[in-house]
Short mmCIF file of C-alpha atoms in Angstrom, two decimals:
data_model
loop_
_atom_site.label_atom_id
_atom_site.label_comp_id
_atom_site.label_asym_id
_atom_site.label_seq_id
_atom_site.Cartn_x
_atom_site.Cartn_y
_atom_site.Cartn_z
CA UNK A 1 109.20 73.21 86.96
CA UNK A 2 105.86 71.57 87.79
CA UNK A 3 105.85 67.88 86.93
CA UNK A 4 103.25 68.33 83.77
CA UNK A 5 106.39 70.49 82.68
CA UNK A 6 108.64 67.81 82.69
CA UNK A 7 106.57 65.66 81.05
CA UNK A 8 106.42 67.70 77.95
CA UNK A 9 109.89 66.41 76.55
CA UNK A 10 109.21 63.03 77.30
CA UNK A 11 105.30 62.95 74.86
CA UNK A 12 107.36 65.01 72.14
CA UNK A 13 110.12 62.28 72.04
CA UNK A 14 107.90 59.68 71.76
CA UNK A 15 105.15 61.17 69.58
CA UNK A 16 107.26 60.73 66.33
CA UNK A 17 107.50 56.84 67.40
CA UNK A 18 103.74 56.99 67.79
CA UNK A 19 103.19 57.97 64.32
CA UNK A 20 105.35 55.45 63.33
CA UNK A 21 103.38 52.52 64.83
CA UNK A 22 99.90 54.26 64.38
CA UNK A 23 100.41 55.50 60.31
CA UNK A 24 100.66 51.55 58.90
CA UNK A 25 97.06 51.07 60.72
CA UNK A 26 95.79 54.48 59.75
CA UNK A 27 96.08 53.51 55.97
CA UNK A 28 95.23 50.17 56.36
CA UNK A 29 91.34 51.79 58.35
CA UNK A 30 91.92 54.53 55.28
CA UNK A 31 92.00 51.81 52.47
CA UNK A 32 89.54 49.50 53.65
CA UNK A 33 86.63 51.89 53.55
CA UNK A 34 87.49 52.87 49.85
CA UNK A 35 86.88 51.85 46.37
CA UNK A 36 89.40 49.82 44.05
CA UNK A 37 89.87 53.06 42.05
CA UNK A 38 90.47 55.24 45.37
CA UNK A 39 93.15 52.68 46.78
CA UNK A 40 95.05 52.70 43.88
CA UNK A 41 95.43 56.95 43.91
CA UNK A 42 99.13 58.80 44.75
CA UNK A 43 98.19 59.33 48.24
CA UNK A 44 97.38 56.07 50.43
CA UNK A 45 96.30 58.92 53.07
CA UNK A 46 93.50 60.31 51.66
CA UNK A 47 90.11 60.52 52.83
CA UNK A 48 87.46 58.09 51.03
CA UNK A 49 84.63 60.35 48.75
CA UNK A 50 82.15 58.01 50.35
CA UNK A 51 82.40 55.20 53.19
CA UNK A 52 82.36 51.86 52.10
CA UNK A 53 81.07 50.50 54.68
CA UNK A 54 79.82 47.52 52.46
CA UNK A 55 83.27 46.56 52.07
CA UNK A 56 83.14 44.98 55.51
CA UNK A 57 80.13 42.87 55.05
CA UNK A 58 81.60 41.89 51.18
CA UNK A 59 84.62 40.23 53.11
CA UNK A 60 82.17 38.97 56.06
CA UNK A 61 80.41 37.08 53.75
CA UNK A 62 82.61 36.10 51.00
CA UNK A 63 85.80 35.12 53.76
CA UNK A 64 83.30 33.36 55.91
CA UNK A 65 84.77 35.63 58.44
CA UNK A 66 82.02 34.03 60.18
CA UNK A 67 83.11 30.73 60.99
CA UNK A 68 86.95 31.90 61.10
CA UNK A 69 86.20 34.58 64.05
CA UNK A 70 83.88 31.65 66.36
CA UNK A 71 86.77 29.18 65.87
CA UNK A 72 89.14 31.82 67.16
CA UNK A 73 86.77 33.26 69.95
CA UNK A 74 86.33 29.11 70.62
CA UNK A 75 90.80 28.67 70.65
CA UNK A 76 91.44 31.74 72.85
CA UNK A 77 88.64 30.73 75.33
CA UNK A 78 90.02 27.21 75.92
CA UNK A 79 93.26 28.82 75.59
CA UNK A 80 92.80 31.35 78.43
CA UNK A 81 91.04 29.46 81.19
CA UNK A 82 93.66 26.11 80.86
CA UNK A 83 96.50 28.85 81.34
CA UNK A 84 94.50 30.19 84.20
CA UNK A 85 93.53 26.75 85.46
CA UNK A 86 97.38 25.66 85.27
CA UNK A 87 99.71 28.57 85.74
CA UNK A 88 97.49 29.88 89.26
CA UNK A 89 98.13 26.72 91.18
CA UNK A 90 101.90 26.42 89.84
CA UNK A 91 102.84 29.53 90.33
CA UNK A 92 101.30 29.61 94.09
CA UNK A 93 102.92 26.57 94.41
CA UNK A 94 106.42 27.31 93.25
CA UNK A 95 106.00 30.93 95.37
CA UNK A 96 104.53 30.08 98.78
CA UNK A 97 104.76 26.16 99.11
CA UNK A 98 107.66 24.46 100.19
CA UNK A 99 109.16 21.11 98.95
CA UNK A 100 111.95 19.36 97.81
CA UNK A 101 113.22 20.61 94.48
CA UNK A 102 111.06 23.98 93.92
CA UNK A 103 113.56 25.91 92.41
CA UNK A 104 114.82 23.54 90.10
CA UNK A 105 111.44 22.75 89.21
CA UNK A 106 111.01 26.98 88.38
CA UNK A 107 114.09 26.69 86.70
CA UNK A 108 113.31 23.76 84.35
CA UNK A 109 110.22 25.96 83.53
CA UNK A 110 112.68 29.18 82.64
CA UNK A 111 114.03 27.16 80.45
CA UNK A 112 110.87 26.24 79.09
CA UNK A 113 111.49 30.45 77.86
CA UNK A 114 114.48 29.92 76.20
CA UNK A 115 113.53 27.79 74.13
CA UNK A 116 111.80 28.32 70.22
CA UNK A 117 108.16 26.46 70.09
CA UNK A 118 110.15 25.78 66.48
CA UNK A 119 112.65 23.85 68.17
CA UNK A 120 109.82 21.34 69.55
CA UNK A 121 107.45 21.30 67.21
CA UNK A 122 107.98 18.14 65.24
CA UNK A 123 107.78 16.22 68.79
CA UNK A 124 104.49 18.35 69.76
CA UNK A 125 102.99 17.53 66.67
CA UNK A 126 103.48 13.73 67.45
CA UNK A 127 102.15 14.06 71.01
CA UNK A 128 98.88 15.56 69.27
CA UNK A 129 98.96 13.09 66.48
CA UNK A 130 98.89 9.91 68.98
CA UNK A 131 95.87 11.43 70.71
CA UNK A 132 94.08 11.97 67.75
CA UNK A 133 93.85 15.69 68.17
CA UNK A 134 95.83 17.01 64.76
CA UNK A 135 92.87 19.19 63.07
CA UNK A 136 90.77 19.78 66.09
CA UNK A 137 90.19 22.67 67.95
CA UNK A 138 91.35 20.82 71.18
CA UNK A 139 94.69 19.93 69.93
CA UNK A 140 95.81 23.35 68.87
CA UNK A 141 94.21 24.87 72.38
CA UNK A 142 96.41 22.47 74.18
CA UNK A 143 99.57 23.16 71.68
CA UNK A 144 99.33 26.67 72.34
CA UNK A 145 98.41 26.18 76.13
CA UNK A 146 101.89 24.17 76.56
CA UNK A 147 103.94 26.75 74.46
CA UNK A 148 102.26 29.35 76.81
CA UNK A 149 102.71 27.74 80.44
CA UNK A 150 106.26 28.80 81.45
CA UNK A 151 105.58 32.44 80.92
CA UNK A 152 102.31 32.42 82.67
CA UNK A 153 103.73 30.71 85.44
CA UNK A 154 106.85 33.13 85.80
CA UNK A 155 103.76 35.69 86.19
CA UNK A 156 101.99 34.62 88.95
CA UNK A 157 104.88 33.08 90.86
CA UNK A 158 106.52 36.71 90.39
CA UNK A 159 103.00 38.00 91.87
CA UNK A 160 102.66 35.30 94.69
CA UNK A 161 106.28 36.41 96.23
CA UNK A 162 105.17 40.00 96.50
CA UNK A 163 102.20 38.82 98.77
CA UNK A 164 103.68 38.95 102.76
CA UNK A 165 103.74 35.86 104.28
CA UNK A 166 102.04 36.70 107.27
CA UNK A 167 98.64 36.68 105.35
CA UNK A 168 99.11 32.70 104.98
CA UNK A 169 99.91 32.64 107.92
CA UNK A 170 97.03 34.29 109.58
CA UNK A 171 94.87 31.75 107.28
CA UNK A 172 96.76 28.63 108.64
CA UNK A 173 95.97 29.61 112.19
CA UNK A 174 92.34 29.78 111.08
CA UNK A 175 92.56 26.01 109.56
CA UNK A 176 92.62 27.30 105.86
CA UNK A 177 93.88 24.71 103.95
CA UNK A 178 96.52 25.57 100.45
CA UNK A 179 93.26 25.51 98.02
CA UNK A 180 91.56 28.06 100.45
CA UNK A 181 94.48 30.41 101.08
CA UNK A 182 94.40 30.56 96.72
CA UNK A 183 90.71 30.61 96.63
CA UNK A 184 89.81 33.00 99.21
CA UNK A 185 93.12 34.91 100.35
CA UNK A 186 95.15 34.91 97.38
CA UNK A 187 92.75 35.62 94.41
CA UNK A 188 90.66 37.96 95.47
CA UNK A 189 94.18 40.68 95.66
CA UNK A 190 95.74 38.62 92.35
CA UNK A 191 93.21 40.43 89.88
CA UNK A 192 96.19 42.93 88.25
CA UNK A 193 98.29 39.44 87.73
CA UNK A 194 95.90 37.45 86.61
CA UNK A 195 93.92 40.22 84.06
CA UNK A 196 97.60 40.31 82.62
CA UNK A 197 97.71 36.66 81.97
CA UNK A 198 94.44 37.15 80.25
CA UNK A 199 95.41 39.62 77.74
CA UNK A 200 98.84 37.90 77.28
CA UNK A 201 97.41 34.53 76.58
CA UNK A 202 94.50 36.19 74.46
CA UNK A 203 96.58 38.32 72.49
CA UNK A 204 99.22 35.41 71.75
CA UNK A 205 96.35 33.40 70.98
CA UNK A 206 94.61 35.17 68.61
CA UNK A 207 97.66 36.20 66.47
CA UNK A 208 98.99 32.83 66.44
CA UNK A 209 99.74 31.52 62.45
CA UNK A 210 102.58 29.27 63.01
CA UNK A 211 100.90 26.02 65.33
CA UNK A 212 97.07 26.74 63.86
CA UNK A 213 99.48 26.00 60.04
CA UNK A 214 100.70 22.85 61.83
CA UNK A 215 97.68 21.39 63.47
CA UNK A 216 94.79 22.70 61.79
CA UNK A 217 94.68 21.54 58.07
CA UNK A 218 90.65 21.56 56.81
CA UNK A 219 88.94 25.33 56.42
CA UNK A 220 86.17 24.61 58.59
CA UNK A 221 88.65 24.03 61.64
CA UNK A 222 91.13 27.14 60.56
CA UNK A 223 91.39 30.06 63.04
CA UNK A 224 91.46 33.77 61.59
CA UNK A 225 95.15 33.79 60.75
CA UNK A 226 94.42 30.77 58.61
CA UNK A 227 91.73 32.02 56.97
CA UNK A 228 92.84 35.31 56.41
CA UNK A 229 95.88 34.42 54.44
CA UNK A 230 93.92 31.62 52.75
CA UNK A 231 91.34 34.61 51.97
CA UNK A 232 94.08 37.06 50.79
CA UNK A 233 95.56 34.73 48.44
CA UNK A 234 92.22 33.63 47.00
CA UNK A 235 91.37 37.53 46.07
CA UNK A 236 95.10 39.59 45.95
CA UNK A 237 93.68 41.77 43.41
CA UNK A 238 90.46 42.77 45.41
CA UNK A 239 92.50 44.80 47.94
CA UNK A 240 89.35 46.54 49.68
CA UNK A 241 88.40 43.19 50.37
CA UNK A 242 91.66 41.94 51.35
CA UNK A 243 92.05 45.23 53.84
CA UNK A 244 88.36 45.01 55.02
CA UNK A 245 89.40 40.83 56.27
CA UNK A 246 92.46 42.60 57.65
CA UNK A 247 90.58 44.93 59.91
CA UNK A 248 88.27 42.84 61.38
CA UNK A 249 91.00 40.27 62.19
CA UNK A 250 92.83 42.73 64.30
CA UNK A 251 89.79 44.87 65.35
CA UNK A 252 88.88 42.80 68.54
CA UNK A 253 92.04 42.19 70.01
CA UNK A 254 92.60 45.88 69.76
CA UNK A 255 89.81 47.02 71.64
CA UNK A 256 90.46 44.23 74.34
CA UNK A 257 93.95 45.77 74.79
CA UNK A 258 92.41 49.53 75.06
CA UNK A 259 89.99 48.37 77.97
CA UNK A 260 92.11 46.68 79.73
CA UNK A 261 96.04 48.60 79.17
CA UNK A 262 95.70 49.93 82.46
CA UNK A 263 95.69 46.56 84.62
CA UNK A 264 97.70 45.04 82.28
CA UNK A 265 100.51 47.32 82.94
CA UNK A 266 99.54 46.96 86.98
CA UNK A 267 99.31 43.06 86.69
CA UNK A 268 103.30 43.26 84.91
CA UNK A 269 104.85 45.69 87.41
CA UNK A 270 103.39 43.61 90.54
CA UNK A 271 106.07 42.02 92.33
CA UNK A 272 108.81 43.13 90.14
CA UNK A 273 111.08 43.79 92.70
CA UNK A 274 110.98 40.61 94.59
CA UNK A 275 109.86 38.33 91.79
#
């Protein structure tokens, strides 16, 4: 049996779990491009009699969909280069450098995985409120930065341990210093790892409603979680508005996922065996 044979069993076991996942988002697209009258028919499945596109720019507007989606594309930004500007240099670091106490240092940040960012909020939201940073942008990038770090870190240092050795220590015989075997040796082959970290800390980011509702409190600062509920609750009985603001919440991340699945899942496997 050729191997496309065998493969057969395995796409027609997981097809019904497909349909599963894809069939709430299907009627969610389905809804959002219809009229009130159409949305409220027998069959949530049925195709519109005419596009409403307009629906889409009626929630735009009205939402301010605007503002929410610049504060969010302004969160994740700051969110993903501090996690890449912190976890790269700690996870090198716990992987390839030795000093006293590494692994309980790794170990204190496993732990950092164990536990809820529930469990630590009240003394987060402290830290934030003596720097003056409760209802800014920069407090809730750094709140969801530090709720972030011990993951990204067990990512790269799982990734730095699958790199031999003996390419360090080629650069050490050439004079290359820790910062250049990162820069130059290290992150040029990291790309799988580190394109992972992206979409982890972006996707995280993005759908994030529980430290945005403790940090951010005035509309103008909300991200798109924020704003969508705030939106949804303003106009529950205009639901092709209310699935429109849906669908352009979750469109972006979507497509960021699609583009980039395939070094995602590459950047994840890397160095699971030794890591």
């Amino acid at each position: 049996m050729s191997t496309r044979h065998r493969e057969w069993p395995v796409v027609l076991g997981l097809l019904p779990a497909a349909l599963l996942v894809l069939a709430p988002f299907v009627w969610l697209i389905l809804s959002s491009l219809k009229t009130e009258a159409e949305i409220g028919q027998a069959n949530p499945y049925a195709w519109p009699a005419d596009m409403m596109w307009r629906n889409y720019q009626d929630a735009w507007q009205i939402g301010g969909f605007g503002e929410l989606v610049g504060n969010s594309l302004l969160n994740l930004t700051g969110v993903v280069l501090l996690s890449l500007l912190t976890c790269i240099p700690a996870g090198y670091a716990l992987a390839k450098v030795r000093f006293p106490g590494r692994e309980w240092l790794f170990y204190v940040f496993i732990l950092g995985l164990t536990v809820p960012i529930q469990a630590i909020v009240i003394p987060l939201y402290q830290v934030l409120f003596g720097l003056n940073l409760v209802n800014t942008l920069s407090g809730i990038v750094l709140a969801q930065v530090s709720s972030g770090i011990p993951f990204g870190i067990f990512l790269m240092r799982s990734f730095f341990i699958s790199v031999p050795d003996e390419l360090m220590e080629a650069a050490k015989i050439d004079g290359a210093s820790h910062l250049q075997i990162l820069t130059r040796v290290l992150l040029p082959i990291s790309t799988p790892a580190i394109q992972a970290l992206v979409i982890i800390s972006a996707l995280s980011t993005w759908n994030d409603f529980f430290l945005p509702l403790i940090v951010l409190i005035s509309p103008e600062v909300q991200t798109l979680p924020l704003g969508l509920v705030r939106f949804a609750s303003t106009y529950a009985s205009e639901y092709r508005l209310v699935f429109s603001g849906t669908v352009i919440s979750f469109l972006p991340i979507i497509i960021l996922y699609i583009l980039m699945q395939r070094r995602f899942t590459e950047g994840l496997t890397q160095g699971a065996i030794k890591g």
